[in-house]
CSV table of C-alpha atoms in Angstrom, one decimal:
chain,number,residue,atom,x,y,z
A,1,MET,CA,-11.3,-21.4,23.8
A,2,SER,CA,-8.0,-20.2,22.5
A,3,THR,CA,-9.9,-17.3,20.8
A,4,MET,CA,-11.4,-16.3,24.1
A,5,ASN,CA,-8.0,-16.5,25.8
A,6,ALA,CA,-6.5,-14.3,23.1
A,7,LYS,CA,-9.3,-11.7,23.5
A,8,ALA,CA,-8.9,-11.8,27.2
A,9,SER,CA,-5.1,-11.4,26.9
A,10,SER,CA,-5.5,-8.6,24.4
A,11,GLY,CA,-7.9,-6.8,26.7
A,12,GLU,CA,-5.5,-7.1,29.6
A,13,GLU,CA,-2.7,-5.7,27.5
A,14,GLU,CA,-4.9,-2.7,26.5
A,15,GLU,CA,-5.8,-2.1,30.1
A,16,ALA,CA,-2.2,-2.3,31.2
A,17,SER,CA,-1.2,0.0,28.4
A,18,GLY,CA,-3.9,2.5,29.4
A,19,MET,CA,-2.8,2.3,33.1
A,20,ARG,CA,0.8,3.0,32.0
A,21,SER,CA,-0.2,6.0,29.9
A,22,LYS,CA,-2.3,7.4,32.8
A,23,THR,CA,0.6,6.9,35.2
A,24,LEU,CA,3.0,8.7,32.8
A,25,ARG,CA,0.5,11.6,32.4
A,26,GLU,CA,0.1,11.9,36.1
A,27,SER,CA,3.9,11.7,36.6
A,28,GLY,CA,4.4,14.3,34.0
A,29,GLY,CA,1.8,16.6,35.5
A,30,ALA,CA,3.4,16.2,38.9
A,31,GLU,CA,6.8,17.1,37.5
A,32,ASP,CA,5.4,20.2,35.8
A,33,ILE,CA,3.8,21.4,39.0
A,34,LYS,CA,7.0,20.8,40.9
A,35,ARG,CA,9.0,22.8,38.3
A,36,GLU,CA,6.5,25.7,38.5
A,37,GLN,CA,6.8,25.7,42.3
A,38,VAL,CA,10.6,25.8,42.1
A,39,ILE,CA,10.4,28.7,39.7
A,40,LEU,CA,8.0,30.5,41.9
A,41,VAL,CA,10.3,30.1,44.9
A,42,ALA,CA,13.1,31.6,42.7
A,43,TYR,CA,11.0,34.6,42.0
A,44,VAL,CA,10.3,35.0,45.7
A,45,ILE,CA,14.0,34.8,46.6
A,46,ALA,CA,14.8,37.4,43.9
A,47,ILE,CA,12.1,39.8,45.1
A,48,LEU,CA,13.1,39.6,48.7
A,49,GLU,CA,16.9,40.0,48.0
A,50,LEU,CA,16.4,42.9,45.6
A,51,THR,CA,14.0,44.6,48.1
A,52,PHE,CA,16.6,44.5,50.8
A,53,ILE,CA,19.3,45.9,48.4
A,54,PHE,CA,17.1,48.8,47.4
A,55,MET,CA,16.3,49.4,51.1
A,56,GLN,CA,19.9,49.9,52.0
A,57,LEU,CA,20.7,51.9,48.8
A,58,GLY,CA,18.7,54.8,50.3
A,59,VAL,CA,20.3,54.5,53.7
A,60,VAL,CA,24.0,54.1,52.9
A,61,PRO,CA,24.5,57.7,51.7
A,62,TYR,CA,23.3,59.0,55.0
A,63,LEU,CA,25.4,56.4,56.9
A,64,ALA,CA,28.5,57.3,54.9
A,65,LYS,CA,27.9,61.0,55.6
A,66,SER,CA,27.4,60.4,59.3
A,67,LEU,CA,30.8,58.7,59.4
A,68,GLY,CA,32.5,61.7,57.7
A,69,LEU,CA,32.8,60.3,54.1
A,70,ASP,CA,32.7,63.0,51.5
A,71,THR,CA,31.2,62.8,48.0
A,72,VAL,CA,34.5,61.6,46.5
A,73,GLY,CA,34.8,58.9,49.1
A,74,PHE,CA,31.3,57.8,48.6
A,75,GLY,CA,32.1,57.5,44.9
A,76,TYR,CA,35.0,55.2,45.8
A,77,LEU,CA,32.6,53.1,48.0
A,78,GLN,CA,30.2,52.7,45.1
A,79,THR,CA,33.0,51.8,42.7
A,80,THR,CA,34.3,49.2,45.2
A,81,PHE,CA,30.8,47.6,45.3
A,82,GLY,CA,30.7,47.6,41.5
A,83,VAL,CA,34.2,46.1,41.1
A,84,LEU,CA,33.4,43.3,43.5
A,85,GLN,CA,30.2,42.5,41.7
A,86,LEU,CA,32.0,42.6,38.3
A,87,VAL,CA,34.6,40.2,39.5
A,88,GLY,CA,32.2,37.9,41.4
A,89,GLY,CA,29.6,37.5,38.6
A,90,PRO,CA,31.4,34.9,36.4
A,91,ILE,CA,32.9,33.2,39.5
A,92,PHE,CA,29.4,32.8,41.0
A,93,GLY,CA,28.2,31.4,37.7
A,94,ARG,CA,31.0,28.8,37.6
A,95,PHE,CA,30.2,27.9,41.2
A,96,ALA,CA,26.5,27.3,40.2
A,97,ASP,CA,27.5,25.1,37.3
A,98,GLN,CA,29.8,23.0,39.4
A,99,PHE,CA,28.0,22.7,42.7
A,100,GLY,CA,24.3,23.2,41.7
A,101,THR,CA,21.8,26.0,41.9
A,102,ARG,CA,20.8,25.5,45.5
A,103,ALA,CA,24.4,25.8,46.7
A,104,ALA,CA,24.8,28.9,44.7
A,105,LEU,CA,21.6,30.6,46.0
A,106,VAL,CA,22.5,29.6,49.6
A,107,LEU,CA,26.0,31.2,49.0
A,108,SER,CA,24.3,34.4,47.7
A,109,CYS,CA,21.8,34.7,50.5
A,110,ALA,CA,24.5,33.9,53.2
A,111,SER,CA,26.8,36.5,51.6
A,112,GLY,CA,23.8,39.0,51.8
A,113,SER,CA,23.5,38.2,55.5
A,114,ALA,CA,27.2,38.9,56.0
A,115,PHE,CA,26.9,42.1,54.0
A,116,PHE,CA,24.1,43.5,56.1
A,117,LEU,CA,25.7,42.3,59.4
A,118,LEU,CA,28.9,44.1,58.6
A,119,THR,CA,27.0,47.2,57.5
A,120,SER,CA,25.0,47.2,60.8
A,121,ILE,CA,28.2,47.3,62.8
A,122,SER,CA,30.0,49.9,60.6
A,123,SER,CA,31.1,52.5,63.1
A,124,SER,CA,34.0,53.7,61.0
A,125,ILE,CA,34.9,54.3,57.3
A,126,PRO,CA,37.2,51.3,57.1
A,127,LEU,CA,34.4,49.0,58.4
A,128,LEU,CA,32.0,50.5,55.9
A,129,PHE,CA,34.3,49.6,53.0
A,130,LEU,CA,34.9,46.2,54.6
A,131,SER,CA,31.1,45.6,54.6
A,132,ARG,CA,31.1,45.7,50.8
A,133,LEU,CA,33.4,42.6,50.5
A,134,PRO,CA,30.6,40.0,50.7
A,135,ALA,CA,29.0,41.6,47.6
A,136,VAL,CA,31.4,39.5,45.5
A,137,PHE,CA,29.0,36.6,45.9
A,138,MET,CA,25.7,38.5,46.2
A,139,HIS,CA,24.1,37.4,43.0
A,140,SER,CA,20.6,36.2,43.7
A,141,LEU,CA,19.3,37.5,40.4
A,142,PRO,CA,21.7,35.3,38.3
A,143,GLY,CA,20.9,32.5,40.7
A,144,ALA,CA,17.2,32.8,40.0
A,145,GLN,CA,17.9,33.0,36.3
A,146,LYS,CA,19.9,29.8,36.6
A,147,VAL,CA,16.9,28.1,38.3
A,148,ILE,CA,14.6,29.3,35.4
A,149,THR,CA,17.0,28.1,32.7
A,150,ASP,CA,17.2,24.7,34.3
A,151,HIS,CA,13.4,24.3,34.7
A,152,THR,CA,12.1,25.7,31.4
A,153,THR,CA,12.3,24.7,27.8
A,154,PRO,CA,14.2,27.0,25.4
A,155,SER,CA,11.0,28.2,23.7
A,156,LYS,CA,9.6,29.4,27.1
A,157,ARG,CA,12.8,30.7,28.6
A,158,ALA,CA,12.6,34.3,27.4
A,159,GLY,CA,9.1,34.8,28.9
A,160,ALA,CA,10.1,33.2,32.2
A,161,LEU,CA,13.2,35.3,32.4
A,162,GLY,CA,11.2,38.4,31.6
A,163,LYS,CA,9.1,37.9,34.7
A,164,LEU,CA,12.3,38.5,36.8
A,165,GLY,CA,12.1,42.1,35.5
A,166,LEU,CA,8.7,42.2,37.1
A,167,CYS,CA,10.3,41.2,40.3
A,168,PHE,CA,12.8,43.9,39.9
A,169,GLY,CA,10.1,46.5,39.5
A,170,ILE,CA,8.2,45.3,42.5
A,171,SER,CA,11.5,45.5,44.5
A,172,ILE,CA,12.3,49.0,43.5
A,173,ILE,CA,8.9,50.3,44.7
A,174,ILE,CA,8.7,48.3,47.9
A,175,GLY,CA,12.4,48.6,48.8
A,176,SER,CA,12.7,52.4,48.2
A,177,ALA,CA,9.5,53.1,50.1
A,178,LEU,CA,10.1,50.8,53.0
A,179,GLY,CA,13.7,51.8,53.4
A,180,GLY,CA,12.7,55.5,53.7
A,181,VAL,CA,9.9,54.8,56.2
A,182,LEU,CA,11.9,52.5,58.4
A,183,SER,CA,15.0,54.8,58.5
A,184,THR,CA,12.8,57.9,59.2
A,185,LYS,CA,10.6,56.5,61.9
A,186,PHE,CA,12.9,54.0,63.6
A,187,GLY,CA,16.5,54.9,62.8
A,188,ILE,CA,19.1,54.6,60.0
A,189,PHE,CA,20.2,51.1,60.9
A,190,VAL,CA,16.7,49.5,61.1
A,191,PRO,CA,16.5,48.8,57.3
A,192,VAL,CA,19.9,47.1,57.6
A,193,TYR,CA,18.6,44.9,60.4
A,194,VAL,CA,15.6,44.0,58.4
A,195,GLY,CA,17.9,43.1,55.5
A,196,LEU,CA,20.0,40.9,57.7
A,197,VAL,CA,17.0,39.0,59.1
A,198,GLY,CA,15.4,38.8,55.6
A,199,ASN,CA,18.6,37.3,54.1
A,200,LEU,CA,18.8,34.7,56.8
A,201,ILE,CA,15.1,33.7,55.9
A,202,ASN,CA,16.1,33.7,52.3
A,203,THR,CA,18.9,31.3,53.0
A,204,VAL,CA,16.5,28.9,54.7
A,205,ILE,CA,14.0,29.2,51.8
A,206,ALA,CA,16.8,28.3,49.3
A,207,MET,CA,17.9,25.3,51.4
A,208,VAL,CA,14.4,23.9,51.8
A,209,TRP,CA,12.7,24.6,48.5
A,210,ILE,CA,15.4,24.6,45.8
A,211,PRO,CA,16.4,21.1,44.6
A,212,VAL,CA,19.9,20.0,45.2
A,213,GLN,CA,20.5,19.5,41.5
A,214,ALA,CA,18.2,21.1,38.9
A,215,LYS,CA,19.7,19.3,35.9
A,216,PRO,CA,20.7,15.7,35.3
A,217,LYS,CA,24.2,14.9,36.5
A,218,SER,CA,25.2,14.0,33.0
A,219,ASP,CA,24.9,17.6,32.0
A,220,HIS,CA,27.8,18.6,34.3
A,221,HIS,CA,30.5,16.5,32.8
A,222,VAL,CA,32.1,19.4,31.1
A,223,THR,CA,32.7,21.6,34.1
A,224,GLU,CA,32.9,19.0,36.9
A,225,HIS,CA,36.7,19.0,37.1
A,226,GLY,CA,37.3,22.6,36.3
A,227,ASN,CA,38.5,25.3,38.6
A,228,VAL,CA,35.8,27.7,39.8
A,229,PHE,CA,38.3,30.6,39.4
A,230,SER,CA,39.5,29.5,35.9
A,231,ILE,CA,39.5,32.5,33.6
A,232,THR,CA,40.2,30.1,30.7
A,233,GLU,CA,37.0,28.2,31.3
A,234,ILE,CA,35.0,31.5,31.5
A,235,LEU,CA,36.5,32.9,28.3
A,236,ARG,CA,36.0,29.6,26.6
A,237,LEU,CA,32.2,30.4,26.4
A,238,MET,CA,32.9,33.4,24.2
A,239,LYS,CA,34.2,31.1,21.4
A,240,PHE,CA,30.8,29.5,20.9
A,241,PRO,CA,29.0,30.7,17.7
A,242,GLY,CA,27.3,34.0,18.1
A,243,VAL,CA,28.2,34.5,21.8
A,244,MET,CA,30.8,37.2,21.5
A,245,GLU,CA,28.7,39.2,19.0
A,246,ILE,CA,25.6,39.1,21.1
A,247,PHE,CA,27.5,39.9,24.3
A,248,ILE,CA,29.1,42.9,22.6
A,249,VAL,CA,25.6,44.1,21.5
A,250,LYS,CA,24.4,43.6,25.1
A,251,VAL,CA,27.2,45.7,26.5
A,252,LEU,CA,27.3,48.5,24.0
A,253,ALA,CA,23.6,49.1,23.4
A,254,GLY,CA,22.9,49.9,27.0
A,255,LEU,CA,26.2,51.5,28.0
A,256,PRO,CA,25.3,55.1,27.1
A,257,ILE,CA,22.0,55.0,29.1
A,258,GLY,CA,23.9,53.2,31.9
A,259,LEU,CA,26.2,56.2,32.1
A,260,PHE,CA,23.2,58.5,32.2
A,261,LEU,CA,21.5,56.5,35.0
A,262,ILE,CA,24.8,56.4,37.0
A,263,MET,CA,24.7,60.2,36.9
A,264,PHE,CA,21.0,60.5,37.4
A,265,SER,CA,21.1,61.6,41.1
A,266,ILE,CA,23.2,64.6,40.0
A,267,ILE,CA,21.2,65.2,36.8
A,268,SER,CA,17.9,65.1,38.7
A,269,MET,CA,19.1,67.9,41.0
A,270,ASP,CA,21.0,70.1,38.6
A,271,PHE,CA,19.2,69.6,35.3
A,272,PHE,CA,15.6,68.7,36.4
A,273,GLY,CA,15.7,70.7,39.6
A,274,LEU,CA,14.2,67.9,41.7
A,275,GLU,CA,14.3,67.6,45.5
A,276,ALA,CA,14.9,64.2,47.1
A,277,VAL,CA,11.1,63.5,47.4
A,278,GLY,CA,10.6,64.2,43.7
A,279,ALA,CA,13.5,61.9,42.7
A,280,GLY,CA,11.9,59.2,44.9
A,281,TYR,CA,8.6,59.6,43.0
A,282,LEU,CA,10.5,59.3,39.7
A,283,MET,CA,12.2,56.1,40.9
A,284,SER,CA,8.7,54.7,41.8
A,285,TYR,CA,7.5,55.7,38.4
A,286,PHE,CA,10.3,53.7,36.9
A,287,GLY,CA,9.4,50.7,39.0
A,288,VAL,CA,5.7,50.8,37.9
A,289,LEU,CA,6.8,51.1,34.2
A,290,GLN,CA,9.1,48.1,34.6
A,291,MET,CA,6.3,46.0,36.2
A,292,ILE,CA,3.9,46.9,33.3
A,293,VAL,CA,6.5,46.2,30.6
A,294,GLN,CA,7.8,43.0,32.1
A,295,GLY,CA,4.5,41.6,33.2
A,296,LEU,CA,2.3,42.5,30.3
A,297,VAL,CA,4.4,43.3,27.2
A,298,ILE,CA,7.6,41.2,26.9
A,299,GLY,CA,6.0,37.9,27.7
A,300,LYS,CA,3.4,38.3,25.0
A,301,LEU,CA,5.9,39.5,22.4
A,302,THR,CA,8.1,36.5,23.0
A,303,ASN,CA,5.1,34.3,22.0
A,304,TYR,CA,4.7,35.8,18.6
A,305,CYS,CA,8.2,37.2,17.6
A,306,THR,CA,11.6,35.5,17.1
A,307,GLU,CA,14.4,36.6,19.4
A,308,ARG,CA,16.3,38.0,16.4
A,309,THR,CA,13.4,40.3,15.7
A,310,LEU,CA,13.0,41.4,19.3
A,311,LEU,CA,16.8,42.1,19.6
A,312,ARG,CA,16.6,44.3,16.6
A,313,LEU,CA,13.5,46.0,17.9
A,314,SER,CA,15.1,46.8,21.3
A,315,VAL,CA,18.2,48.3,19.7
A,316,PHE,CA,16.0,50.3,17.2
A,317,VAL,CA,13.9,51.7,20.1
A,318,PHE,CA,17.1,52.5,22.0
A,319,ALA,CA,18.2,54.7,19.1
A,320,GLY,CA,14.9,56.5,19.3
A,321,VAL,CA,15.4,57.0,23.0
A,322,GLY,CA,18.8,58.5,22.3
A,323,LEU,CA,17.2,61.1,20.0
A,324,GLY,CA,14.6,61.9,22.6
A,325,MET,CA,17.2,62.4,25.3
A,326,ALA,CA,19.3,64.6,23.1
A,327,LEU,CA,16.2,66.9,22.7
A,328,MET,CA,15.0,66.6,26.3
A,329,ARG,CA,14.5,69.8,28.2
A,330,SER,CA,12.4,69.0,31.3
A,331,VAL,CA,11.5,66.3,33.7
A,332,TRP,CA,8.2,65.9,31.9
A,333,ASP,CA,10.0,65.1,28.7
A,334,PHE,CA,12.0,62.5,30.5
A,335,CYS,CA,8.8,60.9,31.9
A,336,ILE,CA,7.6,60.4,28.3
A,337,ILE,CA,11.0,59.1,27.2
A,338,ALA,CA,11.0,56.7,30.2
A,339,VAL,CA,8.3,54.5,28.6
A,340,PRO,CA,10.4,53.4,25.5
A,341,LEU,CA,13.5,53.5,27.6
A,342,THR,CA,12.1,51.0,30.1
A,343,PHE,CA,10.9,48.8,27.2
A,344,SER,CA,14.3,48.8,25.6
A,345,LEU,CA,16.3,48.1,28.7
A,346,SER,CA,14.0,45.2,29.8
A,347,MET,CA,13.7,43.7,26.3
A,348,LEU,CA,17.5,43.9,25.7
A,349,ALA,CA,18.3,42.3,29.0
A,350,THR,CA,15.8,39.5,28.7
A,351,ILE,CA,16.4,38.6,25.1
A,352,THR,CA,20.2,38.6,25.2
A,353,ASP,CA,20.2,36.5,28.4
A,354,SER,CA,17.9,34.0,26.7
A,355,ILE,CA,20.0,33.9,23.5
A,356,LEU,CA,23.3,33.5,25.3
A,357,THR,CA,22.1,30.7,27.6
A,358,LYS,CA,20.8,28.8,24.6
A,359,ALA,CA,24.1,29.3,22.7
A,360,VAL,CA,26.2,27.4,25.3
A,361,PRO,CA,26.0,23.9,26.7
A,362,SER,CA,23.5,23.4,29.5
A,363,SER,CA,26.4,22.7,31.9
A,364,ASP,CA,27.7,26.2,31.3
A,365,THR,CA,24.5,28.3,31.7
A,366,GLY,CA,25.4,29.4,35.2
A,367,THR,CA,28.7,30.8,34.0
A,368,MET,CA,27.1,32.5,31.1
A,369,LEU,CA,24.5,34.1,33.4
A,370,GLY,CA,27.3,35.2,35.7
A,371,ILE,CA,29.1,36.9,32.7
A,372,CYS,CA,25.8,38.6,31.8
A,373,ALA,CA,25.4,39.8,35.3
A,374,SER,CA,28.8,41.5,35.2
A,375,VAL,CA,27.5,44.0,32.6
A,376,GLN,CA,25.7,46.2,35.1
A,377,PRO,CA,28.6,46.3,37.6
A,378,LEU,CA,30.8,47.2,34.6
A,379,SER,CA,28.7,50.3,34.1
A,380,ARG,CA,28.8,51.2,37.8
A,381,THR,CA,32.6,50.8,37.7
A,382,VAL,CA,33.4,53.0,34.7
A,383,GLY,CA,30.2,55.1,34.9
A,384,PRO,CA,31.1,57.7,37.5
A,385,THR,CA,34.3,58.7,35.6
A,386,ILE,CA,33.1,58.6,32.0
A,387,GLY,CA,29.6,59.9,32.9
A,388,GLY,CA,31.1,62.7,34.9
A,389,ILE,CA,33.3,63.9,32.0
A,390,LEU,CA,30.4,63.7,29.5
A,391,TYR,CA,28.1,65.7,31.8
A,392,LYS,CA,30.6,68.3,32.8
A,393,GLN,CA,32.1,68.9,29.3
A,394,PHE,CA,29.1,68.4,27.0
A,395,GLY,CA,25.9,68.4,29.1
A,396,VAL,CA,22.9,66.0,29.4
A,397,SER,CA,22.3,66.0,25.6
A,398,SER,CA,25.7,64.2,25.1
A,399,PHE,CA,24.3,61.0,26.7
A,400,GLY,CA,21.4,61.1,24.1
A,401,TYR,CA,23.6,61.7,21.1
A,402,LEU,CA,26.0,58.9,22.2
A,403,GLN,CA,23.0,56.6,22.7
A,404,LEU,CA,21.7,57.4,19.2
A,405,ILE,CA,25.0,56.9,17.4
A,406,VAL,CA,25.9,53.6,19.1
A,407,ASN,CA,22.5,52.0,18.6
A,408,VAL,CA,22.1,53.1,15.0
A,409,VAL,CA,25.5,51.4,14.2
A,410,LEU,CA,24.4,48.3,16.1
A,411,PHE,CA,21.0,48.2,14.4
A,412,VAL,CA,22.7,48.3,10.9
A,413,TYR,CA,25.1,45.6,12.1
A,414,LEU,CA,22.2,43.4,13.3
A,415,LEU,CA,20.4,43.8,10.0
A,416,LYS,CA,23.4,42.8,7.9
A,417,SER,CA,25.0,40.2,10.2
A,418,LYS,CA,24.5,36.5,10.0
A,419,ILE,CA,24.8,35.8,13.7
A,420,PRO,CA,23.4,32.3,14.4
A,421,LEU,CA,20.4,32.6,16.7
A,422,SER,CA,17.6,30.3,17.7
A,423,GLU,CA,14.4,31.2,16.0
A,424,VAL,CA,12.2,29.3,18.4
A,425,LYS,CA,9.0,31.0,19.6
A,426,SER,CA,7.0,29.9,22.6
A,427,LYS,CA,3.6,28.5,22.1
C-alpha cells in the first residue's frame, strides 16, 4: 500500500513539476512577445519623429527667406539648433535614467509638438529663433535606443540598434518627399502642421505603449538621487574602462565626413553642378542605401563578427572613403563612394553605441546614449565654420585627405591598443 502511495505521490510531483515548467515557458514566451512589441513601438516612434524632422528641414530655408533672413542668418539658425541639441543630449539621457524611458519619450514628443507649434506661428525672425528652443529635449532617437538597450540582451543589442538606422533611411525618403509635395501643393506651413499633429499622436503612443519602467528598480540606485543637470555625473561615465577611447574614435572617425556633409548643399551646387531636384534625388539615394545597409548588412555581420572586428572594419573602410573623396571629380564618382560611405557611417554609429552602453552600468545607459547623441550636433555646431574654411581654402579634396589621414591613424591605434571590449556575438 505504501509503495502505491509513493508511486502516486511521485507521479503527482512529476505532474506538478511539468505544469510549473510549462507555466514558466508560457510566461517567458509572453515576456518575449511583450518586449518585441515595445521595441516595435520604439521603431514606430523614431520613424514618425524623424519623418517630421526631415519634412521641416526642406521647408525652413524657404520660411527663413520669406522672413528676410539671409544666408549668414540662416547659418546662425542652424548653429542654434545644433548647440541646443548638443547641450540637451546628455541631459535628456540623465532624465531617462532617473525618470524612466516612457517619461523621456513623452518629453521628447511633447517638445517636438512645441517645436512645430512655435514654427507654425513664426511670423518674424525672433519667433523663428525662439521656435528652435524646444530642440534641447527633442531626442526621440536616443529615447528609442534606450528602449532597445533595456529590452535586449548585450549579444543582440548591436543588431537591434542597427535597425534604427533602417528607420532613419525610411524617414529620409518619406520625410523629404512628403515635405516637398505638401509645401508645393498646399502651402509652406502645411508640413509644419502635419508635424505638430504627428508629434501629439507620438506623445499618446509613448504614454500608452511604452512601459513606465523598462528595467528593474534596483538598476537605478546609482542615479536615483543625482541631479539631472549634473556635469560631474555625466563626465563620470568617461572614467569607465574603454569608454573615453571608444568615444574619441566615434567623434574623430566621422568628423571629416561630417564636415563634408554639413557643406554638402553648397558642394552639390558649386562642385557637382546640381539643381535642387538633383540634390533631392541624391538624398533619396542616400536613404535607400542606408535602408539596405542597416536592414540587410549590419545585422548579419553582428551575428558572425565581434564588435572589435567591426569597429576596425568601419574605420578601415572610412580611410578608403577618404581616398576616394580626395580623387572624386563628378557626382557619379560620389554615387559610387556613397556605398562604402553609408556602410562606414552606419557601422561606426551602431557598433560604438553598442560598445559604450555595455561599458557602463545599466542604470547609466540613457546618459551614455545622450552623450553619443551629442556627436552629430557637435558636427553641426563647428561644421559650418571649419567646413567653410576647408572648402574655400583647399577645395573638396581636402575633406577626403583629412578623412584618410585621421582614419589611418585611428586604424593603427585600434590595431595596437588593448581597449577592453565585449567580444560577445549574437546567435
